[in-house]
PDB file of C-alpha atoms in Angstrom:
ATOM      1  CA  UNK W 284     -20.997   6.433  -3.796  1.00  0.00           C
ATOM      2  CA  UNK W 285     -17.210   6.527  -3.439  1.00  0.00           C
ATOM      3  CA  UNK W 286     -15.202   4.101  -1.379  1.00  0.00           C
ATOM      4  CA  UNK W 287     -14.058   5.433   1.997  1.00  0.00           C
ATOM      5  CA  UNK W 288     -10.362   6.282   2.386  1.00  0.00           C
ATOM      6  CA  UNK W 289      -8.502   3.599   4.408  1.00  0.00           C
ATOM      7  CA  UNK W 290      -6.905   4.610   7.689  1.00  0.00           C
ATOM      8  CA  UNK W 291      -3.384   6.041   7.507  1.00  0.00           C
ATOM      9  CA  UNK W 292      -2.529   4.146  10.699  1.00  0.00           C
ATOM     10  CA  UNK W 293      -3.558   0.845   9.091  1.00  0.00           C
ATOM     11  CA  UNK W 294      -1.487   1.656   5.996  1.00  0.00           C
ATOM     12  CA  UNK W 295       1.574   2.416   8.122  1.00  0.00           C
ATOM     13  CA  UNK W 296       1.074  -0.822  10.091  1.00  0.00           C
ATOM     14  CA  UNK W 297       0.904  -2.841   6.863  1.00  0.00           C
ATOM     15  CA  UNK W 298       4.113  -1.181   5.636  1.00  0.00           C
ATOM     16  CA  UNK W 299       5.796  -1.974   8.961  1.00  0.00           C
ATOM     17  CA  UNK W 300       4.714  -5.618   8.718  1.00  0.00           C
ATOM     18  CA  UNK W 301       6.287  -5.812   5.261  1.00  0.00           C
ATOM     19  CA  UNK W 302       9.435  -4.144   6.536  1.00  0.00           C
ATOM     20  CA  UNK W 303       9.636  -6.478   9.560  1.00  0.00           C
ATOM     21  CA  UNK W 304      11.100  -9.266   7.451  1.00  0.00           C
ATOM     22  CA  UNK W 305      14.388  -7.330   7.449  1.00  0.00           C
ATOM     23  CA  UNK W 306      14.583  -7.966  11.214  1.00  0.00           C
ATOM     24  CA  UNK W 307      15.239 -11.684  10.735  1.00  0.00           C
ATOM     25  CA  UNK W 308      18.119 -12.228   8.296  1.00  0.00           C
ATOM     26  CA  UNK W 309      17.639 -15.276   6.077  1.00  0.00           C
ATOM     27  CA  UNK W 310      14.229 -16.186   7.467  1.00  0.00           C
ATOM     28  CA  UNK W 311      12.895 -12.764   6.507  1.00  0.00           C
ATOM     29  CA  UNK W 312      12.973 -13.368   2.768  1.00  0.00           C
ATOM     30  CA  UNK W 313      11.326 -16.750   3.306  1.00  0.00           C
ATOM     31  CA  UNK W 314       8.519 -15.087   5.248  1.00  0.00           C
ATOM     32  CA  UNK W 315       7.947 -12.794   2.262  1.00  0.00           C
ATOM     33  CA  UNK W 316       6.746 -15.835   0.299  1.00  0.00           C
ATOM     34  CA  UNK W 317       3.842 -16.056   2.745  1.00  0.00           C
ATOM     35  CA  UNK W 318       3.311 -12.344   3.322  1.00  0.00           C
ATOM     36  CA  UNK W 319       3.421 -11.169  -0.326  1.00  0.00           C
ATOM     37  CA  UNK W 320       0.093 -12.668  -1.478  1.00  0.00           C
ATOM     38  CA  UNK W 321      -1.622 -11.709   1.785  1.00  0.00           C
ATOM     39  CA  UNK W 322      -0.325  -8.151   1.504  1.00  0.00           C
ATOM     40  CA  UNK W 323      -1.408  -7.883  -2.134  1.00  0.00           C
ATOM     41  CA  UNK W 324      -4.921  -9.110  -1.277  1.00  0.00           C
ATOM     42  CA  UNK W 325      -5.219  -6.664   1.644  1.00  0.00           C
ATOM     43  CA  UNK W 326      -3.992  -3.860  -0.621  1.00  0.00           C
ATOM     44  CA  UNK W 327      -6.651  -4.656  -3.206  1.00  0.00           C
ATOM     45  CA  UNK W 328      -9.408  -4.859  -0.584  1.00  0.00           C
ATOM     46  CA  UNK W 329      -8.354  -1.585   1.064  1.00  0.00           C
ATOM     47  CA  UNK W 330      -8.127   0.520  -2.092  1.00  0.00           C
ATOM     48  CA  UNK W 331     -10.282  -1.383  -4.614  1.00  0.00           C
ATOM     49  CA  UNK W 332     -10.818  -0.649  -8.280  1.00  0.00           C
ATOM     50  CA  UNK W 333      -8.044  -0.059 -10.758  1.00  0.00           C
ATOM     51  CA  UNK W 334      -5.753   1.553  -8.162  1.00  0.00           C
ATOM     52  CA  UNK W 335      -6.217  -1.435  -5.856  1.00  0.00           C
ATOM     53  CA  UNK W 336      -5.543  -3.913  -8.653  1.00  0.00           C
ATOM     54  CA  UNK W 337      -2.429  -2.142  -9.928  1.00  0.00           C
ATOM     55  CA  UNK W 338      -1.220  -1.424  -6.393  1.00  0.00           C
ATOM     56  CA  UNK W 339      -1.850  -5.003  -5.282  1.00  0.00           C
ATOM     57  CA  UNK W 340       0.257  -6.328  -8.161  1.00  0.00           C
ATOM     58  CA  UNK W 341       2.998  -3.785  -7.437  1.00  0.00           C
ATOM     59  CA  UNK W 342       2.820  -4.629  -3.723  1.00  0.00           C
ATOM     60  CA  UNK W 343       3.105  -8.361  -4.431  1.00  0.00           C
ATOM     61  CA  UNK W 344       6.182  -7.853  -6.622  1.00  0.00           C
ATOM     62  CA  UNK W 345       7.716  -5.448  -4.101  1.00  0.00           C
ATOM     63  CA  UNK W 346       7.252  -7.926  -1.241  1.00  0.00           C
ATOM     64  CA  UNK W 347       8.389 -11.006  -3.166  1.00  0.00           C
ATOM     65  CA  UNK W 348      11.598  -9.442  -4.536  1.00  0.00           C
ATOM     66  CA  UNK W 349      14.567  -9.581  -2.176  1.00  0.00           C
ATOM     67  CA  UNK W 350      15.649  -6.333  -0.475  1.00  0.00           C
ATOM     68  CA  UNK W 351      12.742  -4.235  -1.779  1.00  0.00           C
ATOM     69  CA  UNK W 352      10.578  -4.373   1.359  1.00  0.00           C
ATOM     70  CA  UNK W 353      11.573  -0.861   2.353  1.00  0.00           C
ATOM     71  CA  UNK W 354       9.125   0.695  -0.163  1.00  0.00           C
ATOM     72  CA  UNK W 355       6.077   1.938   1.812  1.00  0.00           C
ATOM     73  CA  UNK W 356       3.528   1.063  -0.888  1.00  0.00           C
ATOM     74  CA  UNK W 357       0.457   1.282   1.379  1.00  0.00           C
ATOM     75  CA  UNK W 358       1.434   4.732   2.653  1.00  0.00           C
ATOM     76  CA  UNK W 359       2.283   5.958  -0.841  1.00  0.00           C
ATOM     77  CA  UNK W 360      -1.155   4.921  -2.116  1.00  0.00           C
ATOM     78  CA  UNK W 361      -2.841   6.533   0.901  1.00  0.00           C
ATOM     79  CA  UNK W 362      -1.016   9.811   0.188  1.00  0.00           C
ATOM     80  CA  UNK W 363      -1.864   9.599  -3.498  1.00  0.00           C
ATOM     81  CA  UNK W 364      -5.562   9.089  -2.792  1.00  0.00           C
ATOM     82  CA  UNK W 365      -5.626  11.745  -0.081  1.00  0.00           C
ATOM     83  CA  UNK W 366      -4.043  14.457  -2.209  1.00  0.00           C
ATOM     84  CA  UNK W 367      -5.916  13.609  -5.408  1.00  0.00           C
ATOM     85  CA  UNK W 368      -9.229  13.617  -3.522  1.00  0.00           C
ATOM     86  CA  UNK W 369      -8.392  16.972  -1.919  1.00  0.00           C
ATOM     87  CA  UNK W 370      -7.328  18.516  -5.220  1.00  0.00           C
ATOM     88  CA  UNK W 371     -10.631  17.469  -6.807  1.00  0.00           C
ATOM     89  CA  UNK W 372     -12.509  19.058  -3.905  1.00  0.00           C
ATOM     90  CA  UNK W 373     -10.557  22.295  -4.245  1.00  0.00           C
ATOM     91  CA  UNK W 374     -11.070  22.385  -8.011  1.00  0.00           C
ATOM     92  CA  UNK W 375     -14.819  21.764  -7.740  1.00  0.00           C
ATOM     93  CA  UNK W 376     -15.155  24.608  -5.198  1.00  0.00           C
ATOM     94  CA  UNK W 377     -13.371  27.010  -7.561  1.00  0.00           C
ATOM     95  CA  UNK W 378     -15.675  26.279 -10.498  1.00  0.00           C
TER      96      UNK W 378
END
């Protein structure tokens, strides 16, 4: 049984939370120290498996590094899973 695709809305909200640290200059980068491990854990739980592990590590690094919060890692992974799942469905129907 395959894991259910996370909600796009939830992915966008998580990206917005990560981006919100830009709203508070100075304090924003300090808040990333708290948000980065939480975000990485949520990423892993949402996507699971190898993609969740790799994405969680990437998400942690992206959140912890200064000025890199603009990368929408949750939404990118959602799109990746959505389009790869749909391409597999299309290919299996053609065979």
